[in-house]
Structure formats: C-alpha cells, structure tokens
Amino acid sequence: MSKLTRRKFIARTGTGLAAFQATSTSPGRSTPAAAGPARKFYAILSLGRIGFNGTFDQSVELARKYGFEGVDPDADFFARLSDADLKRLLDDLASKNLKFGAA
C-alpha cells in the first residue's frame, strides 16, 4: 500500500475538484456559472493613490485610454466649475462610459 503524502492528497483533491467544477452546472441553468449577474464593482483610476499628481482631465483621459471604468472625483476642481461646465463634464464622462469612484 502506498503512503498518501500531503502533496499527493492536495494534487488529487485539486484535480477532482477541477474536474467536478468543469462538468457541473447549477440546477435549472443552461448557461455556465461564469455568466452570472452583472458585476457590482468597477475598476477606477485613482491617480493620487498611485503617487501621480495630475489634473482631473488627465485622469479622465488616462482612464479612458487604459480601459478603466471610472475615476476618483475631485471636489476642489468641481467647486470651481459653473453649473454649465459641470453639466458638460458629466456629459463628457457619460460619453466615455466613465463613472465616479468613492469620494
């Protein structure tokens, strides 16, 4: 009889779980499990948190260019905008499919 080592146990268990996961589906579902509900979170670009000091406009352009879904709001920048400028900014973000992250 061969001795079952911890390494063999983990390998066999992992292989078995992977095979089970690949072949099983939830009852009543015809789509794979990966096609679940829409995500609740989205990726935002937060320049200050990565040590980069840029303008809000720069962060918007970088977020759009590199595929982020949102940007951190800049309260000081927004306070200096007129109502019309703020409306244009919000329309611009919507046209680029960007949202605000948590303030």
mmCIF file of N, CA and C in Angstrom:
data_model
loop_
_atom_site.group_PDB
_atom_site.id
_atom_site.type_symbol
_atom_site.label_atom_id
_atom_site.label_comp_id
_atom_site.label_asym_id
_atom_site.label_seq_id
_atom_site.Cartn_x
_atom_site.Cartn_y
_atom_site.Cartn_z
ATOM 1 N N MET A 1 0.838 -1.154 0.000
ATOM 2 C CA MET A 1 0.000 0.000 0.000
ATOM 3 C C MET A 1 0.901 1.240 0.000
ATOM 4 N N SER A 2 0.573 2.205 -0.859
ATOM 5 C CA SER A 2 1.410 3.398 -0.926
ATOM 6 C C SER A 2 0.948 4.414 0.113
ATOM 7 N N LYS A 3 1.899 5.144 0.589
ATOM 8 C CA LYS A 3 1.616 6.156 1.603
ATOM 9 C C LYS A 3 1.079 7.409 0.909
ATOM 10 N N LEU A 4 -0.024 7.938 1.401
ATOM 11 C CA LEU A 4 -0.617 9.146 0.837
ATOM 12 C C LEU A 4 0.015 10.352 1.528
ATOM 13 N N THR A 5 0.860 11.054 0.804
ATOM 14 C CA THR A 5 1.504 12.239 1.366
ATOM 15 C C THR A 5 0.583 13.442 1.215
ATOM 16 N N ARG A 6 0.909 14.471 1.929
ATOM 17 C CA ARG A 6 0.127 15.699 1.844
ATOM 18 C C ARG A 6 0.139 16.245 0.418
ATOM 19 N N ARG A 7 1.274 16.182 -0.243
ATOM 20 C CA ARG A 7 1.394 16.666 -1.617
ATOM 21 C C ARG A 7 0.473 15.889 -2.559
ATOM 22 N N LYS A 8 0.447 14.558 -2.431
ATOM 23 C CA LYS A 8 -0.417 13.733 -3.277
ATOM 24 C C LYS A 8 -1.888 14.015 -2.983
ATOM 25 N N PHE A 9 -2.217 14.188 -1.696
ATOM 26 C CA PHE A 9 -3.598 14.469 -1.313
ATOM 27 C C PHE A 9 -4.080 15.774 -1.946
ATOM 28 N N ILE A 10 -3.268 16.820 -1.852
ATOM 29 C CA ILE A 10 -3.647 18.117 -2.414
ATOM 30 C C ILE A 10 -3.782 18.023 -3.931
ATOM 31 N N ALA A 11 -2.847 17.331 -4.570
ATOM 32 C CA ALA A 11 -2.901 17.191 -6.029
ATOM 33 C C ALA A 11 -4.157 16.450 -6.460
ATOM 34 N N ARG A 12 -4.467 15.351 -5.790
ATOM 35 C CA ARG A 12 -5.643 14.559 -6.163
ATOM 36 C C ARG A 12 -6.941 15.312 -5.871
ATOM 37 N N THR A 13 -6.994 15.969 -4.736
ATOM 38 C CA THR A 13 -8.189 16.724 -4.373
ATOM 39 C C THR A 13 -8.403 17.875 -5.348
ATOM 40 N N GLY A 14 -7.341 18.594 -5.660
ATOM 41 C CA GLY A 14 -7.446 19.710 -6.603
ATOM 42 C C GLY A 14 -7.887 19.262 -7.978
ATOM 43 N N THR A 15 -7.342 18.159 -8.439
ATOM 44 C CA THR A 15 -7.722 17.624 -9.749
ATOM 45 C C THR A 15 -9.185 17.199 -9.753
ATOM 46 N N GLY A 16 -9.608 16.549 -8.688
ATOM 47 C CA GLY A 16 -11.002 16.121 -8.596
ATOM 48 C C GLY A 16 -11.961 17.298 -8.548
ATOM 49 N N LEU A 17 -11.627 18.310 -7.770
ATOM 50 C CA LEU A 17 -12.486 19.491 -7.689
ATOM 51 C C LEU A 17 -12.551 20.222 -9.020
ATOM 52 N N ALA A 18 -11.417 20.326 -9.701
ATOM 53 C CA ALA A 18 -11.399 20.995 -11.003
ATOM 54 C C ALA A 18 -12.265 20.249 -12.009
ATOM 55 N N ALA A 19 -12.182 18.935 -12.002
ATOM 56 C CA ALA A 19 -12.999 18.137 -12.921
ATOM 57 C C ALA A 19 -14.479 18.280 -12.589
ATOM 58 N N PHE A 20 -14.809 18.273 -11.315
ATOM 59 C CA PHE A 20 -16.199 18.431 -10.901
ATOM 60 C C PHE A 20 -16.726 19.803 -11.303
ATOM 61 N N GLN A 21 -15.951 20.836 -11.060
ATOM 62 C CA GLN A 21 -16.358 22.202 -11.385
ATOM 63 C C GLN A 21 -16.563 22.364 -12.886
ATOM 64 N N ALA A 22 -15.701 21.770 -13.679
ATOM 65 C CA ALA A 22 -15.785 21.913 -15.134
ATOM 66 C C ALA A 22 -17.010 21.218 -15.710
ATOM 67 N N THR A 23 -17.479 20.172 -15.064
ATOM 68 C CA THR A 23 -18.592 19.406 -15.629
ATOM 69 C C THR A 23 -19.926 19.706 -14.978
ATOM 70 N N SER A 24 -19.928 20.376 -13.846
ATOM 71 C CA SER A 24 -21.198 20.597 -13.157
ATOM 72 C C SER A 24 -21.810 21.928 -13.556
ATOM 73 N N THR A 25 -23.134 21.973 -13.517
ATOM 74 C CA THR A 25 -23.877 23.209 -13.707
ATOM 75 C C THR A 25 -24.906 23.288 -12.601
ATOM 76 N N SER A 26 -25.360 24.485 -12.341
ATOM 77 C CA SER A 26 -26.385 24.662 -11.321
ATOM 78 C C SER A 26 -27.714 24.131 -11.838
ATOM 79 N N PRO A 27 -28.567 23.584 -10.968
ATOM 80 C CA PRO A 27 -29.866 23.075 -11.404
ATOM 81 C C PRO A 27 -30.703 24.188 -12.026
ATOM 82 N N GLY A 28 -31.310 23.899 -13.168
ATOM 83 C CA GLY A 28 -32.179 24.872 -13.804
ATOM 84 C C GLY A 28 -31.460 25.910 -14.640
ATOM 85 N N ARG A 29 -30.155 25.834 -14.715
ATOM 86 C CA ARG A 29 -29.406 26.818 -15.502
ATOM 87 C C ARG A 29 -28.830 26.134 -16.727
ATOM 88 N N SER A 30 -28.979 26.789 -17.856
ATOM 89 C CA SER A 30 -28.402 26.235 -19.071
ATOM 90 C C SER A 30 -27.130 26.966 -19.465
ATOM 91 N N THR A 31 -26.806 28.055 -18.763
ATOM 92 C CA THR A 31 -25.598 28.812 -19.075
ATOM 93 C C THR A 31 -24.517 28.470 -18.067
ATOM 94 N N PRO A 32 -23.268 28.650 -18.424
ATOM 95 C CA PRO A 32 -22.186 28.375 -17.481
ATOM 96 C C PRO A 32 -22.263 29.290 -16.264
ATOM 97 N N ALA A 33 -21.665 28.865 -15.179
ATOM 98 C CA ALA A 33 -21.696 29.639 -13.941
ATOM 99 C C ALA A 33 -21.033 30.996 -14.106
ATOM 100 N N ALA A 34 -20.069 31.131 -15.007
ATOM 101 C CA ALA A 34 -19.358 32.392 -15.193
ATOM 102 C C ALA A 34 -20.251 33.478 -15.773
ATOM 103 N N ALA A 35 -21.385 33.132 -16.349
ATOM 104 C CA ALA A 35 -22.267 34.115 -16.953
ATOM 105 C C ALA A 35 -23.304 34.605 -15.947
ATOM 106 N N GLY A 36 -22.889 34.803 -14.709
ATOM 107 C CA GLY A 36 -23.783 35.212 -13.642
ATOM 108 C C GLY A 36 -24.247 36.649 -13.766
ATOM 109 N N PRO A 37 -24.724 37.217 -12.685
ATOM 110 C CA PRO A 37 -25.252 38.576 -12.712
ATOM 111 C C PRO A 37 -24.159 39.599 -12.996
ATOM 112 N N ALA A 38 -24.590 40.784 -13.347
ATOM 113 C CA ALA A 38 -23.651 41.861 -13.650
ATOM 114 C C ALA A 38 -22.790 42.185 -12.428
ATOM 115 N N ARG A 39 -21.588 42.651 -12.691
ATOM 116 C CA ARG A 39 -20.677 42.984 -11.598
ATOM 117 C C ARG A 39 -21.209 44.156 -10.780
ATOM 118 N N LYS A 40 -20.928 44.155 -9.500
ATOM 119 C CA LYS A 40 -21.332 45.244 -8.624
ATOM 120 C C LYS A 40 -20.213 46.267 -8.462
ATOM 121 N N PHE A 41 -18.998 45.869 -8.784
ATOM 122 C CA PHE A 41 -17.850 46.748 -8.641
ATOM 123 C C PHE A 41 -17.291 47.079 -10.014
ATOM 124 N N TYR A 42 -16.543 48.167 -10.088
ATOM 125 C CA TYR A 42 -15.899 48.521 -11.341
ATOM 126 C C TYR A 42 -14.523 49.109 -11.043
ATOM 127 N N ALA A 43 -13.640 49.011 -12.018
ATOM 128 C CA ALA A 43 -12.254 49.455 -11.854
ATOM 129 C C ALA A 43 -12.157 50.957 -12.079
ATOM 130 N N ILE A 44 -11.608 51.658 -11.089
ATOM 131 C CA ILE A 44 -11.430 53.102 -11.230
ATOM 132 C C ILE A 44 -9.952 53.441 -11.222
ATOM 133 N N LEU A 45 -9.621 54.552 -11.853
ATOM 134 C CA LEU A 45 -8.264 55.070 -11.829
ATOM 135 C C LEU A 45 -8.207 56.138 -10.750
ATOM 136 N N SER A 46 -7.324 55.949 -9.792
ATOM 137 C CA SER A 46 -7.142 56.888 -8.694
ATOM 138 C C SER A 46 -5.689 57.339 -8.701
ATOM 139 N N LEU A 47 -5.414 58.437 -9.404
ATOM 140 C CA LEU A 47 -4.031 58.876 -9.594
ATOM 141 C C LEU A 47 -3.317 59.156 -8.278
ATOM 142 N N GLY A 48 -3.980 59.786 -7.340
ATOM 143 C CA GLY A 48 -3.349 60.117 -6.064
ATOM 144 C C GLY A 48 -2.891 58.895 -5.293
ATOM 145 N N ARG A 49 -3.635 57.819 -5.405
ATOM 146 C CA ARG A 49 -3.289 56.597 -4.671
ATOM 147 C C ARG A 49 -2.090 55.875 -5.254
ATOM 148 N N ILE A 50 -1.759 56.175 -6.497
ATOM 149 C CA ILE A 50 -0.579 55.541 -7.089
ATOM 150 C C ILE A 50 0.590 56.514 -7.184
ATOM 151 N N GLY A 51 0.458 57.679 -6.504
ATOM 152 C CA GLY A 51 1.566 58.620 -6.407
ATOM 153 C C GLY A 51 1.734 59.538 -7.600
ATOM 154 N N PHE A 52 0.695 59.738 -8.373
ATOM 155 C CA PHE A 52 0.774 60.611 -9.541
ATOM 156 C C PHE A 52 -0.102 61.822 -9.295
ATOM 157 N N ASN A 53 0.451 62.999 -9.465
ATOM 158 C CA ASN A 53 -0.315 64.231 -9.304
ATOM 159 C C ASN A 53 -0.675 64.756 -10.682
ATOM 160 N N GLY A 54 -1.905 64.557 -11.074
ATOM 161 C CA GLY A 54 -2.384 65.028 -12.367
ATOM 162 C C GLY A 54 -3.701 65.745 -12.195
ATOM 163 N N THR A 55 -4.120 66.398 -13.251
ATOM 164 C CA THR A 55 -5.402 67.095 -13.212
ATOM 165 C C THR A 55 -6.538 66.092 -13.383
ATOM 166 N N PHE A 56 -7.731 66.545 -13.100
ATOM 167 C CA PHE A 56 -8.893 65.682 -13.282
ATOM 168 C C PHE A 56 -9.038 65.297 -14.752
ATOM 169 N N ASP A 57 -8.811 66.268 -15.647
ATOM 170 C CA ASP A 57 -8.903 65.982 -17.081
ATOM 171 C C ASP A 57 -7.885 64.932 -17.511
ATOM 172 N N GLN A 58 -6.681 64.992 -16.950
ATOM 173 C CA GLN A 58 -5.666 63.980 -17.263
ATOM 174 C C GLN A 58 -6.109 62.600 -16.780
ATOM 175 N N SER A 59 -6.684 62.547 -15.593
ATOM 176 C CA SER A 59 -7.119 61.248 -15.076
ATOM 177 C C SER A 59 -8.251 60.673 -15.927
ATOM 178 N N VAL A 60 -9.140 61.536 -16.429
ATOM 179 C CA VAL A 60 -10.225 61.069 -17.298
ATOM 180 C C VAL A 60 -9.651 60.487 -18.586
ATOM 181 N N GLU A 61 -8.711 61.188 -19.189
ATOM 182 C CA GLU A 61 -8.122 60.700 -20.443
ATOM 183 C C GLU A 61 -7.339 59.404 -20.232
ATOM 184 N N LEU A 62 -6.593 59.317 -19.136
ATOM 185 C CA LEU A 62 -5.846 58.089 -18.853
ATOM 186 C C LEU A 62 -6.791 56.920 -18.575
ATOM 187 N N ALA A 63 -7.864 57.190 -17.845
ATOM 188 C CA ALA A 63 -8.840 56.134 -17.546
ATOM 189 C C ALA A 63 -9.475 55.618 -18.831
ATOM 190 N N ARG A 64 -9.832 56.521 -19.723
ATOM 191 C CA ARG A 64 -10.433 56.116 -20.995
ATOM 192 C C ARG A 64 -9.431 55.336 -21.839
ATOM 193 N N LYS A 65 -8.201 55.843 -21.906
ATOM 194 C CA LYS A 65 -7.170 55.225 -22.749
ATOM 195 C C LYS A 65 -6.819 53.808 -22.297
ATOM 196 N N TYR A 66 -6.766 53.592 -20.983
ATOM 197 C CA TYR A 66 -6.309 52.309 -20.463
ATOM 198 C C TYR A 66 -7.431 51.399 -19.971
ATOM 199 N N GLY A 67 -8.671 51.721 -20.308
ATOM 200 C CA GLY A 67 -9.769 50.795 -20.063
ATOM 201 C C GLY A 67 -10.360 50.787 -18.665
ATOM 202 N N PHE A 68 -10.130 51.826 -17.876
ATOM 203 C CA PHE A 68 -10.778 51.897 -16.571
ATOM 204 C C PHE A 68 -12.243 52.265 -16.765
ATOM 205 N N GLU A 69 -13.042 51.991 -15.750
ATOM 206 C CA GLU A 69 -14.476 52.249 -15.839
ATOM 207 C C GLU A 69 -14.904 53.465 -15.033
ATOM 208 N N GLY A 70 -13.972 54.063 -14.319
ATOM 209 C CA GLY A 70 -14.302 55.228 -13.526
ATOM 210 C C GLY A 70 -13.066 55.969 -13.066
ATOM 211 N N VAL A 71 -13.308 57.133 -12.459
ATOM 212 C CA VAL A 71 -12.236 57.974 -11.926
ATOM 213 C C VAL A 71 -12.650 58.475 -10.547
ATOM 214 N N ASP A 72 -11.660 58.855 -9.761
ATOM 215 C CA ASP A 72 -11.950 59.469 -8.468
ATOM 216 C C ASP A 72 -12.441 60.893 -8.681
ATOM 217 N N PRO A 73 -13.483 61.304 -7.977
ATOM 218 C CA PRO A 73 -13.943 62.688 -8.091
ATOM 219 C C PRO A 73 -12.954 63.643 -7.432
ATOM 220 N N ASP A 74 -12.926 64.864 -7.910
ATOM 221 C CA ASP A 74 -12.046 65.902 -7.370
ATOM 222 C C ASP A 74 -12.923 67.060 -6.900
ATOM 223 N N ALA A 75 -13.255 67.079 -5.620
ATOM 224 C CA ALA A 75 -14.192 68.065 -5.072
ATOM 225 C C ALA A 75 -13.706 69.493 -5.270
ATOM 226 N N ASP A 76 -12.404 69.740 -5.104
ATOM 227 C CA ASP A 76 -11.881 71.099 -5.290
ATOM 228 C C ASP A 76 -12.068 71.565 -6.730
ATOM 229 N N PHE A 77 -11.819 70.680 -7.673
ATOM 230 C CA PHE A 77 -11.997 71.014 -9.088
ATOM 231 C C PHE A 77 -13.466 71.287 -9.391
ATOM 232 N N PHE A 78 -14.348 70.450 -8.875
ATOM 233 C CA PHE A 78 -15.777 70.619 -9.136
ATOM 234 C C PHE A 78 -16.314 71.910 -8.529
ATOM 235 N N ALA A 79 -15.780 72.314 -7.385
ATOM 236 C CA ALA A 79 -16.248 73.532 -6.719
ATOM 237 C C ALA A 79 -15.962 74.770 -7.561
ATOM 238 N N ARG A 80 -14.927 74.717 -8.387
ATOM 239 C CA ARG A 80 -14.568 75.870 -9.227
ATOM 240 C C ARG A 80 -15.369 75.932 -10.526
ATOM 241 N N LEU A 81 -16.124 74.901 -10.846
ATOM 242 C CA LEU A 81 -16.873 74.861 -12.103
ATOM 243 C C LEU A 81 -18.232 75.539 -11.976
ATOM 244 N N SER A 82 -18.648 76.168 -13.062
ATOM 245 C CA SER A 82 -20.009 76.706 -13.105
ATOM 246 C C SER A 82 -20.973 75.538 -13.317
ATOM 247 N N ASP A 83 -22.248 75.798 -13.164
ATOM 248 C CA ASP A 83 -23.242 74.745 -13.371
ATOM 249 C C ASP A 83 -23.182 74.205 -14.799
ATOM 250 N N ALA A 84 -23.003 75.109 -15.765
ATOM 251 C CA ALA A 84 -22.936 74.687 -17.170
ATOM 252 C C ALA A 84 -21.690 73.836 -17.424
ATOM 253 N N ASP A 85 -20.553 74.241 -16.830
ATOM 254 C CA ASP A 85 -19.317 73.467 -17.004
ATOM 255 C C ASP A 85 -19.430 72.093 -16.345
ATOM 256 N N LEU A 86 -20.076 72.042 -15.194
ATOM 257 C CA LEU A 86 -20.269 70.760 -14.512
ATOM 258 C C LEU A 86 -21.157 69.835 -15.346
ATOM 259 N N LYS A 87 -22.196 70.397 -15.947
ATOM 260 C CA LYS A 87 -23.075 69.603 -16.821
ATOM 261 C C LYS A 87 -22.286 69.057 -18.006
ATOM 262 N N ARG A 88 -21.431 69.891 -18.618
ATOM 263 C CA ARG A 88 -20.602 69.428 -19.741
ATOM 264 C C ARG A 88 -19.658 68.317 -19.299
ATOM 265 N N LEU A 89 -19.081 68.474 -18.109
ATOM 266 C CA LEU A 89 -18.164 67.458 -17.597
ATOM 267 C C LEU A 89 -18.887 66.129 -17.388
ATOM 268 N N LEU A 90 -20.067 66.169 -16.806
ATOM 269 C CA LEU A 90 -20.839 64.946 -16.575
ATOM 270 C C LEU A 90 -21.256 64.292 -17.893
ATOM 271 N N ASP A 91 -21.625 65.117 -18.879
ATOM 272 C CA ASP A 91 -21.968 64.576 -20.197
ATOM 273 C C ASP A 91 -20.751 63.939 -20.858
ATOM 274 N N ASP A 92 -19.579 64.571 -20.686
ATOM 275 C CA ASP A 92 -18.337 64.036 -21.253
ATOM 276 C C ASP A 92 -17.998 62.685 -20.618
ATOM 277 N N LEU A 93 -18.148 62.588 -19.296
ATOM 278 C CA LEU A 93 -17.891 61.312 -18.619
ATOM 279 C C LEU A 93 -18.848 60.231 -19.113
ATOM 280 N N ALA A 94 -20.107 60.588 -19.270
ATOM 281 C CA ALA A 94 -21.098 59.618 -19.740
ATOM 282 C C ALA A 94 -20.778 59.160 -21.161
ATOM 283 N N SER A 95 -20.318 60.078 -22.005
ATOM 284 C CA SER A 95 -19.993 59.700 -23.385
ATOM 285 C C SER A 95 -18.782 58.776 -23.445
ATOM 286 N N LYS A 96 -17.919 58.847 -22.436
ATOM 287 C CA LYS A 96 -16.731 57.987 -22.369
ATOM 288 C C LYS A 96 -16.981 56.744 -21.514
ATOM 289 N N ASN A 97 -18.234 56.557 -21.086
ATOM 290 C CA ASN A 97 -18.621 55.413 -20.242
ATOM 291 C C ASN A 97 -17.812 55.354 -18.951
ATOM 292 N N LEU A 98 -17.591 56.503 -18.338
ATOM 293 C CA LEU A 98 -16.867 56.575 -17.067
ATOM 294 C C LEU A 98 -17.824 56.990 -15.965
ATOM 295 N N LYS A 99 -17.577 56.454 -14.765
ATOM 296 C CA LYS A 99 -18.366 56.785 -13.581
ATOM 297 C C LYS A 99 -17.419 57.319 -12.512
ATOM 298 N N PHE A 100 -17.988 57.858 -11.469
ATOM 299 C CA PHE A 100 -17.180 58.303 -10.339
ATOM 300 C C PHE A 100 -16.957 57.153 -9.369
ATOM 301 N N GLY A 101 -15.770 57.121 -8.801
ATOM 302 C CA GLY A 101 -15.481 56.191 -7.727
ATOM 303 C C GLY A 101 -15.933 56.802 -6.412
ATOM 304 N N ALA A 102 -15.618 56.146 -5.324
ATOM 305 C CA ALA A 102 -15.980 56.657 -4.000
ATOM 306 C C ALA A 102 -15.155 57.890 -3.687
ATOM 307 N N ALA A 103 -15.784 58.855 -3.100
ATOM 308 C CA ALA A 103 -15.083 60.099 -2.751
ATOM 309 C C ALA A 103 -14.363 59.947 -1.439
#
